[in-house]
Coordinates of C-alpha atoms and ligand atoms in Angstrom, one line a residue:
M73 CA -19.5 14.3 43.7
N74 CA -18.8 16.3 46.6
K75 CA -15.7 15.6 49.4
A76 CA -18.0 14.4 52.4
C77 CA -20.4 12.4 49.9
S78 CA -17.2 10.4 48.6
G79 CA -15.7 10.1 51.8
Q80 CA -18.9 8.3 52.9
I81 CA -18.7 6.2 50.1
S82 CA -15.0 5.4 50.7
A83 CA -15.8 4.5 54.3
R84 CA -18.3 2.0 53.2
V85 CA -16.0 0.4 50.7
V86 CA -13.3 0.3 53.3
S87 CA -15.6 -1.5 56.1
E88 CA -16.8 -4.0 53.4
R89 CA -13.6 -4.8 52.2
K90 CA -12.4 -5.6 56.0
E91 CA -15.7 -7.9 56.3
M92 CA -14.8 -9.8 53.1
N93 CA -11.5 -9.6 54.4
C94 CA -12.5 -11.7 57.7
G95 CA -14.8 -13.9 55.7
I96 CA -12.0 -15.3 53.5
H97 CA -9.9 -16.0 56.3
G98 CA -12.4 -16.5 58.8
V99 CA -15.9 -17.6 58.0
S100 CA -15.0 -18.1 54.4
F101 CA -17.7 -18.9 52.1
S102 CA -18.5 -22.8 52.0
S103 CA -18.5 -24.8 49.0
S104 CA -22.4 -24.4 48.5
A105 CA -21.8 -20.7 47.9
T106 CA -23.7 -19.4 45.2
P107 CA -21.9 -18.2 42.2
S108 CA -22.3 -14.4 43.0
E109 CA -20.9 -15.1 46.3
R110 CA -18.1 -16.9 44.8
R111 CA -17.3 -13.8 42.6
L112 CA -17.6 -11.6 45.7
S113 CA -15.0 -13.9 47.1
A114 CA -12.6 -13.8 44.1
L115 CA -12.8 -10.0 44.4
A116 CA -12.1 -9.8 47.6
R117 CA -8.8 -11.9 47.1
H118 CA -8.0 -9.4 44.6
L119 CA -8.3 -6.3 47.0
I120 CA -6.1 -7.9 49.6
S121 CA -2.7 -7.1 49.2
P122 CA 0.0 -9.4 50.5
S123 CA 0.6 -7.5 53.7
E124 CA -2.8 -7.0 54.9
S125 CA -4.0 -10.4 54.0
C126 CA -4.1 -11.4 57.7
S127 CA -5.7 -9.0 59.3
C128 CA -7.9 -10.5 61.4
S129 CA -6.6 -10.1 64.9
A130 CA -8.3 -10.8 68.4
S131 CA -8.9 -7.0 68.9
G132 CA -10.8 -6.8 65.7
V133 CA -10.0 -6.0 62.1
S134 CA -7.1 -3.8 61.5
A135 CA -6.4 -3.7 57.8
S136 CA -4.4 -0.3 56.5
I137 CA -5.6 1.0 53.4
T138 CA -4.7 4.0 52.1
S139 CA -7.1 6.5 50.6
S140 CA -5.4 6.7 47.3
D141 CA -6.3 2.9 46.5
V142 CA -9.6 2.8 48.0
G143 CA -11.6 -0.1 46.5
S144 CA -10.2 -0.7 43.1
V145 CA -8.9 -3.8 42.0
F146 CA -7.4 -1.9 38.9
S147 CA -5.3 0.6 41.2
H148 CA -1.6 -1.2 40.2
V149 CA -2.4 0.0 36.5
A150 CA 0.5 2.1 35.1
R151 CA -0.7 4.9 33.2
A152 CA 0.0 4.0 29.3
P153 CA 1.8 6.5 26.9
E154 CA -0.4 8.2 24.2
D155 CA -0.4 6.5 20.8
P156 CA 2.5 7.9 18.7
I157 CA -0.1 8.9 15.9
L158 CA -3.6 9.5 17.8
G159 CA -2.0 11.0 20.5
V160 CA -0.7 14.0 18.6
T161 CA -4.5 14.7 18.3
V162 CA -5.1 14.5 22.1
A163 CA -2.4 17.0 22.5
Y164 CA -3.3 19.5 19.5
N165 CA -7.0 19.2 21.1
K166 CA -5.8 20.7 24.6
D167 CA -4.1 23.6 22.8
S168 CA -6.1 26.7 22.9
S169 CA -3.8 28.7 20.3
P170 CA -5.7 30.3 17.4
V171 CA -3.0 29.1 15.1
K172 CA -2.5 25.5 15.7
L173 CA -2.1 22.9 13.1
N174 CA -2.3 19.6 13.0
L175 CA -0.5 17.6 11.0
G176 CA -0.1 14.3 13.2
V177 CA -2.6 12.0 11.8
G178 CA -3.2 11.2 7.9
A179 CA -6.8 12.6 7.6
Y180 CA -7.7 15.0 4.5
R181 CA -8.7 18.5 5.3
T182 CA -10.0 20.8 2.8
E183 CA -8.6 24.2 1.6
E184 CA -10.7 25.8 4.9
G185 CA -8.8 23.1 7.1
K186 CA -12.2 21.2 7.8
P187 CA -12.8 17.2 7.3
L188 CA -14.6 16.5 3.9
V189 CA -17.5 13.9 3.4
L190 CA -17.1 13.2 0.1
N191 CA -20.4 14.4 -2.4
V192 CA -20.9 11.3 -3.5
V193 CA -20.8 9.4 -0.3
R194 CA -23.6 12.1 1.0
K195 CA -25.2 10.7 -2.3
A196 CA -25.1 7.0 -1.6
E197 CA -26.1 8.0 1.9
Q198 CA -29.2 9.7 0.9
Q199 CA -29.9 6.3 -1.3
L200 CA -29.8 4.1 1.7
V201 CA -32.0 6.2 3.7
N202 CA -34.5 6.8 1.0
N203 CA -34.3 3.0 0.7
R204 CA -37.4 1.6 3.3
S205 CA -36.5 -1.8 2.6
R206 CA -33.0 -1.8 4.1
V207 CA -33.2 -2.9 7.8
K208 CA -30.5 -3.4 10.5
E209 CA -30.0 -7.1 10.6
Y210 CA -26.8 -8.7 11.2
L211 CA -24.7 -9.1 8.1
P212 CA -22.8 -12.2 7.8
I213 CA -19.5 -13.2 9.7
V214 CA -17.6 -12.3 6.3
G215 CA -19.4 -8.9 5.8
L216 CA -22.0 -7.6 2.6
A217 CA -20.9 -10.2 0.1
E218 CA -21.5 -7.4 -2.9
F219 CA -19.1 -5.5 -1.2
N220 CA -16.5 -8.1 -0.8
K221 CA -16.8 -8.6 -4.7
L222 CA -16.7 -5.3 -5.4
S223 CA -13.8 -4.4 -3.2
A224 CA -11.5 -7.4 -4.8
K225 CA -12.4 -6.0 -8.1
L226 CA -11.2 -2.7 -7.3
I227 CA -7.9 -3.8 -5.6
F228 CA -6.9 -7.0 -8.2
G229 CA -8.9 -5.4 -11.4
V230 CA -12.1 -6.3 -12.9
D231 CA -10.9 -9.1 -15.1
S232 CA -8.2 -10.4 -12.7
P233 CA -7.7 -14.2 -12.9
C234 CA -8.0 -14.5 -9.2
I235 CA -11.5 -13.5 -9.3
R236 CA -12.4 -15.2 -12.7
D237 CA -11.4 -18.5 -11.0
N238 CA -12.8 -18.0 -7.9
R239 CA -9.4 -18.2 -6.3
V240 CA -9.8 -15.5 -4.1
T241 CA -11.7 -15.0 -0.7
T242 CA -12.6 -11.5 0.8
V243 CA -14.0 -11.0 3.8
Q244 CA -15.4 -7.4 5.4
C245 CA -13.2 -6.6 8.1
L246 CA -13.1 -3.2 10.3
S247 CA -11.0 -0.7 8.3
G248 CA -7.6 -1.5 7.6
T249 CA -6.1 -1.9 10.8
G250 CA -8.8 -4.8 11.4
S251 CA -8.0 -6.7 8.2
L252 CA -4.5 -6.8 9.2
R253 CA -5.4 -7.9 12.3
V254 CA -7.5 -10.8 11.0
G255 CA -5.2 -11.7 8.4
G256 CA -2.1 -11.9 11.0
E257 CA -4.0 -14.0 13.5
F258 CA -5.4 -16.4 10.4
L259 CA -1.9 -17.0 9.4
T260 CA -0.8 -17.6 13.3
R261 CA -3.3 -20.2 13.3
H262 CA -2.7 -21.6 9.6
Y263 CA 0.7 -20.9 7.7
H264 CA 3.9 -22.9 8.7
Q265 CA 6.1 -19.9 9.1
R266 CA 5.3 -17.2 11.7
I267 CA 8.1 -14.8 10.6
I268 CA 6.7 -11.6 9.3
Y269 CA 8.9 -9.1 8.0
I270 CA 8.1 -5.3 8.0
P271 CA 9.6 -2.4 6.2
V272 CA 12.0 -0.2 8.5
P273 CA 10.6 2.4 9.2
T274 CA 6.8 1.5 9.0
W275 CA 3.3 2.3 10.2
G276 CA 3.8 2.4 13.9
N277 CA 0.9 0.3 14.3
H278 CA 2.5 -2.6 12.3
P279 CA 4.3 -4.3 14.8
K280 CA 1.8 -4.0 17.6
V281 CA -0.9 -5.3 15.3
F282 CA 1.2 -8.3 14.0
T283 CA 2.6 -9.4 17.6
L284 CA -0.8 -9.3 19.1
A285 CA -1.9 -11.8 16.2
G286 CA 0.7 -13.8 17.4
L287 CA 3.6 -13.4 14.5
S288 CA 7.0 -12.6 15.2
V289 CA 8.2 -9.6 14.0
K290 CA 11.5 -9.0 11.9
S291 CA 12.2 -6.3 9.9
Y292 CA 14.1 -5.1 6.5
R293 CA 15.6 -2.4 5.4
Y294 CA 13.7 0.1 3.3
Y295 CA 14.6 3.8 3.5
D296 CA 18.0 5.4 3.3
P297 CA 18.2 8.7 5.2
I298 CA 21.1 9.6 3.3
T299 CA 19.5 9.6 0.2
R300 CA 16.1 10.2 1.4
G301 CA 15.4 7.4 -1.2
L302 CA 14.9 3.8 -1.1
D303 CA 17.4 1.5 0.3
F304 CA 16.9 -1.0 -2.7
K305 CA 20.0 -2.7 -2.0
G306 CA 19.2 -3.2 1.6
L307 CA 16.1 -4.6 0.8
L308 CA 16.8 -7.4 -1.3
E309 CA 19.5 -8.2 0.8
D310 CA 17.4 -8.5 3.6
L311 CA 14.3 -10.3 1.9
D312 CA 17.3 -12.4 0.2
S313 CA 18.5 -13.8 3.6
A314 CA 15.2 -14.0 5.4
P315 CA 14.1 -17.4 6.1
S316 CA 11.8 -19.7 3.6
G317 CA 8.5 -19.0 3.7
A318 CA 8.7 -16.0 5.9
I319 CA 6.0 -13.5 5.5
V320 CA 6.9 -9.9 3.8
L321 CA 4.5 -6.8 4.6
L322 CA 4.4 -4.8 1.8
H323 CA 3.0 -1.1 1.3
A324 CA 0.9 -1.2 -1.9
C325 CA 1.3 2.3 -2.5
A326 CA 2.1 5.8 -0.8
H327 CA 4.6 4.2 1.7
N328 CA 3.9 5.4 5.2
P329 CA 5.7 7.4 6.7
T330 CA 8.2 7.9 4.4
G331 CA 6.3 8.6 0.6
V332 CA 8.9 6.6 -0.9
D333 CA 7.8 3.8 -3.0
P334 CA 9.8 1.4 -5.5
S335 CA 9.6 2.2 -9.0
I336 CA 8.0 -0.3 -11.4
Q337 CA 11.3 -2.0 -11.9
Q338 CA 12.3 -2.3 -8.4
W339 CA 8.8 -4.0 -7.7
E340 CA 9.5 -6.4 -10.6
Q341 CA 13.0 -7.3 -8.6
I342 CA 11.1 -7.6 -5.3
R343 CA 8.6 -9.8 -6.6
Q344 CA 11.1 -12.0 -8.7
M345 CA 13.2 -12.2 -5.2
I346 CA 9.8 -13.1 -3.1
R347 CA 9.0 -15.9 -5.6
S348 CA 12.2 -17.4 -5.5
K349 CA 12.3 -17.4 -2.1
G350 CA 9.1 -18.8 -1.3
L351 CA 8.3 -15.7 0.7
L352 CA 4.4 -14.8 1.5
P353 CA 3.5 -11.1 0.3
F354 CA 1.1 -9.3 2.7
F355 CA 0.0 -6.0 1.1
D356 CA -1.1 -3.1 3.2
S357 CA -3.3 -1.1 0.7
A358 CA -4.3 1.9 2.5
Y359 CA -4.1 4.6 0.2
Q360 CA -5.2 3.5 -3.1
G361 CA -5.8 6.4 -5.3
F362 CA -4.1 8.5 -2.9
A363 CA -0.5 8.3 -4.6
S364 CA -0.9 9.0 -8.0
G365 CA -4.7 10.1 -7.9
N366 CA -5.4 6.8 -10.1
L367 CA -7.0 3.9 -8.6
D368 CA -5.5 1.3 -11.1
K369 CA -1.7 2.8 -11.1
D370 CA -2.1 2.6 -7.3
A371 CA -2.7 -1.2 -7.6
Q372 CA -0.2 -2.0 -9.9
S373 CA 2.1 -3.6 -7.3
V374 CA -0.5 -5.9 -6.1
R375 CA -1.6 -6.8 -9.6
M376 CA 1.9 -7.9 -10.5
F377 CA 1.8 -10.5 -7.5
V378 CA -1.4 -11.8 -8.5
A379 CA -0.4 -11.9 -12.4
D380 CA 2.6 -14.4 -11.8
G381 CA -0.2 -17.0 -10.2
G382 CA 1.5 -17.0 -6.8
E383 CA -0.7 -16.4 -3.8
C384 CA -0.7 -13.3 -1.8
I385 CA -2.8 -11.5 0.7
V386 CA -3.9 -7.9 0.6
A387 CA -5.4 -5.7 3.5
Q388 CA -7.7 -2.8 1.6
S389 CA -9.1 0.2 3.8
F390 CA -11.5 3.0 2.5
A391 CA -10.6 5.3 5.5
K392 CA -8.5 7.6 3.4
N393 CA -9.5 7.2 -0.4
M394 CA -13.4 7.4 0.2
G395 CA -13.0 9.2 3.3
L396 CA -14.8 6.9 5.5
Y397 CA -12.7 6.8 8.5
G398 CA -14.9 6.4 11.1
E399 CA -16.8 4.3 9.3
R400 CA -14.4 1.2 9.4
V401 CA -14.6 0.4 6.2
G402 CA -11.9 -2.4 4.7
A403 CA -11.6 -6.1 3.2
L404 CA -8.8 -8.8 3.7
S405 CA -8.2 -11.0 0.5
I406 CA -6.5 -14.2 0.5
V407 CA -5.5 -15.1 -3.1
C408 CA -4.7 -18.6 -3.5
K409 CA -3.7 -21.2 -5.8
T410 CA -7.5 -23.0 -6.4
A411 CA -10.9 -22.1 -5.5
D412 CA -11.0 -25.2 -3.2
V413 CA -8.5 -23.9 -0.9
A414 CA -9.8 -20.4 -0.7
G415 CA -13.3 -21.6 -0.1
K416 CA -11.5 -23.6 3.0
V417 CA -10.0 -20.7 4.1
E418 CA -12.7 -18.9 4.0
S419 CA -14.3 -21.2 6.2
Q420 CA -11.0 -20.6 8.7
L421 CA -11.4 -16.9 8.7
K422 CA -15.0 -17.2 10.1
L423 CA -13.3 -18.8 13.0
V424 CA -11.2 -16.4 13.3
I425 CA -13.6 -13.4 13.0
R426 CA -16.5 -14.8 15.2
P427 CA -15.1 -14.7 18.3
M428 CA -13.2 -11.3 17.9
Y429 CA -16.3 -8.9 16.9
S430 CA -18.8 -11.6 15.6
N431 CA -19.3 -9.4 12.2
P432 CA -18.8 -6.1 10.7
P433 CA -20.7 -3.0 10.8
I434 CA -23.3 -2.6 7.6
H435 CA -23.2 1.3 6.9
G436 CA -19.9 1.9 5.6
A437 CA -19.6 -1.1 3.4
S438 CA -23.3 -0.3 2.2
I439 CA -22.0 3.1 0.9
V440 CA -19.0 1.7 -0.7
A441 CA -21.0 -1.1 -2.2
A442 CA -23.3 1.6 -3.6
I443 CA -20.8 3.7 -5.0
L444 CA -18.9 0.8 -6.8
R445 CA -21.7 -0.6 -8.4
D446 CA -22.7 2.5 -9.8
R447 CA -20.8 3.8 -13.0
T448 CA -22.1 7.4 -12.5
L449 CA -21.1 7.1 -8.7
Y450 CA -18.4 5.3 -9.6
D451 CA -16.7 8.0 -12.2
E452 CA -17.8 10.9 -9.8
W453 CA -15.7 9.5 -7.0
T454 CA -12.5 9.0 -9.1
I455 CA -12.9 12.7 -9.8
E456 CA -13.2 13.6 -5.9
L457 CA -10.4 11.4 -5.3
K458 CA -8.2 12.9 -8.0
A459 CA -9.3 16.3 -6.9
M460 CA -7.7 15.1 -3.2
A461 CA -4.6 13.7 -4.2
D462 CA -4.0 17.0 -6.5
R463 CA -4.7 19.0 -3.5
I464 CA -1.9 17.3 -1.6
I465 CA 0.5 17.1 -4.6
S466 CA -0.1 21.4 -4.8
M467 CA 0.9 21.6 -1.0
R468 CA 4.0 19.8 -1.9
H469 CA 4.9 22.8 -4.6
Q470 CA 3.7 25.4 -2.1
L471 CA 5.6 23.9 0.9
F472 CA 9.0 23.6 -1.4
N473 CA 8.2 27.1 -2.7
A474 CA 7.8 28.5 0.5
L475 CA 11.0 27.2 1.8
R476 CA 13.3 27.8 -0.9
D477 CA 11.9 31.9 -0.8
R478 CA 13.1 31.7 2.5
D479 CA 16.6 30.1 1.7
T480 CA 15.7 27.8 4.5
P481 CA 19.2 25.5 4.7
G482 CA 19.3 22.1 3.2
D483 CA 17.6 20.4 0.1
W484 CA 14.0 19.9 0.7
S485 CA 13.3 18.4 -2.9
H486 CA 12.0 15.4 -1.3
I487 CA 8.9 17.3 -0.4
I488 CA 8.3 17.4 -4.1
K489 CA 9.4 13.7 -4.6
Q490 CA 7.7 11.9 -2.0
I491 CA 4.4 10.6 -2.8
G492 CA 0.9 10.1 -0.8
M493 CA -0.5 11.9 2.5
F494 CA 2.8 12.3 4.1
T495 CA 6.0 14.2 3.9
F496 CA 8.8 12.4 5.8
T497 CA 10.9 15.9 6.4
G498 CA 14.0 14.6 8.0
L499 CA 13.6 17.0 11.1
N500 CA 14.5 15.6 14.3
V501 CA 12.6 15.2 17.8
R502 CA 14.1 18.2 19.0
Q503 CA 13.1 20.1 16.3
V504 CA 9.7 18.6 16.2
S505 CA 9.2 19.6 19.7
F506 CA 10.6 23.3 19.1
M507 CA 8.0 23.7 16.4
T508 CA 5.2 22.4 18.5
R509 CA 6.2 24.6 21.6
E510 CA 6.9 27.8 19.3
Y511 CA 4.5 27.6 16.3
H512 CA 1.9 25.0 18.0
I513 CA 2.0 22.7 14.7
Y514 CA 1.7 19.0 15.7
M515 CA 3.1 16.1 14.0
T516 CA 4.7 12.8 14.7
A517 CA 7.9 12.9 16.5
D518 CA 9.9 11.0 13.7
G519 CA 9.2 14.3 11.7
R520 CA 6.4 13.2 9.6
I521 CA 3.6 15.6 8.2
S522 CA 0.6 15.1 7.0
M523 CA 0.3 17.2 3.7
A524 CA -3.3 16.6 3.6
G525 CA -3.9 18.7 6.9
L526 CA -2.0 21.7 5.4
S527 CA -3.8 24.4 3.1
S528 CA -2.6 27.4 1.0
S529 CA -3.6 29.8 4.3
T530 CA -1.3 27.7 6.3
V531 CA 1.8 26.9 4.6
S532 CA 3.8 29.8 5.2
H533 CA 3.2 29.2 8.9
L534 CA 4.6 25.9 8.9
A535 CA 7.4 27.1 6.3
D536 CA 8.4 29.7 8.8
A537 CA 8.2 27.3 11.6
I538 CA 10.5 24.7 9.7
H539 CA 13.0 27.7 9.0
A540 CA 13.1 28.8 12.5
A541 CA 13.7 24.8 13.5
V542 CA 16.5 24.2 11.0
T543 CA 18.1 27.2 11.7
H544 CA 18.2 27.2 15.6
V545 CA 17.9 23.8 16.9
A546 CA 20.3 21.0 16.0
Ligands
PLA8 N1 -1.9 0.7 7.1 C1 -1.6 2.0 6.8 C2 -0.1 2.2 6.1 C3 -1.6 3.1 7.5 O1 -1.2 4.3 7.4 C4 -3.2 3.3 8.2 C5 -4.1 4.3 9.0 C6 -3.5 2.0 8.3 C7 -3.3 0.9 7.7 C8 -4.7 2.0 8.8 O2 -6.2 2.4 8.8 P1 -7.5 2.4 9.0 O3 -7.7 1.1 10.3 O4 -7.8 3.8 9.5 O5 -7.9 1.7 7.9 N2 -2.8 5.6 9.4 C9 -3.0 6.8 9.8 C10 -3.9 6.6 11.2 C11 -4.0 7.5 8.6 C12 -3.4 5.8 12.0 O6 -2.6 6.0 12.4 O7 -4.8 5.1 12.4 C13 -1.9 7.6 10.2 O8 -1.6 8.5 10.3 O9 -0.8 6.7 10.2

């Protein structure tokens, strides 16, 4: 829009505002006003700031309106900061350097640095396209029934007692985030204890998701920056002093951002503590298959809690392990004591979902169902998944070796000890911004790097940057 034109429109808006202003304070809309007149009246009330609210004078209208806030009911809105994780990609996209590297968001890249659509996903999609009987009708509120059944089997195991006894209800949600949010809101409405404990640190979205779902967020110790390992003693102490019934958020595997998971023995102690205190475990399973390359192994923590017959909640995401990020495929499972309770819980989950987004999208869930139901596609998926996990592990070794070759000060063994998508480097916020400024390497301010975004050809650039950051920036 050119300047003159925008000027004309602004003038018209200003004059309309003045008319409405007088309308409200003078010949205001009568009680028999139509709905659209009432809406206009309400809009006019918003438009008028207190200082200009009685501006109809004998000499006519004398409102003082600056050109910057002309016409907007949103002119008071303050600019919000970018998201700490997704905002890294926004900054990366603005950088024109040919050597720029995005290690912010946890999204898998190939050796060529390209996003990957799994072969098995392409095959499943082709099947869906070829099937002319498929339609685009709404799914039920709880999503695709077959997807829900198969997702439960994937996380709990095919022979799980909770599936056999129909004690689990599984509903399709909008990926991991949506599953957490629906689960959180269900708990706010129907669980007696509204406190949820989350680890320190944790995925940055957790506190926001649960707070907005209506829960009160508290934290438990998890990571020890000195040992760069689990603060197991602190974790048990904090859970021990949590109020009875409190909800505990647990990362099923590949803890984000630290890459530090409890051992099986430690999980067993955590389980005993949670059960003895009557706490309610809420698992976030966003990386099944990415920690070890093995789907069953990465579900072990969850299965230990189901095996004891107690109740628990699981939010599952297919973003990473099937590479379905933008398709938003996930599931929320609530394991109950009896089939009757599970049925009632499901009826209430529907009341949470219906006014939120009505029902979930069909495409991604159909891809997942096609892969999980077919033995050949399933086996092919596990091979591709293992290849992704292995490439990440290989990147850990390459980065560790590159820093060793450069004699970079410090102990970097945590790079090969941590598991999953991320390395929690220990670099501080000044070192991170130095690496972005001088080397065009983008990562979250807490020093987390996505190993899945690295490739053999970019390791040396990253190692140079880390070396320079730790030698030059305190
Ligand atoms: N839970 C954890 C622990 C996660 O790390 C993520 C994603 C999610 C849930 C949500 O994933 P989904 O909704 O896409 O299924 N974390 C990413 C992306 C990979 C993000 O922040 O949204 C991350 O870079 O941390």
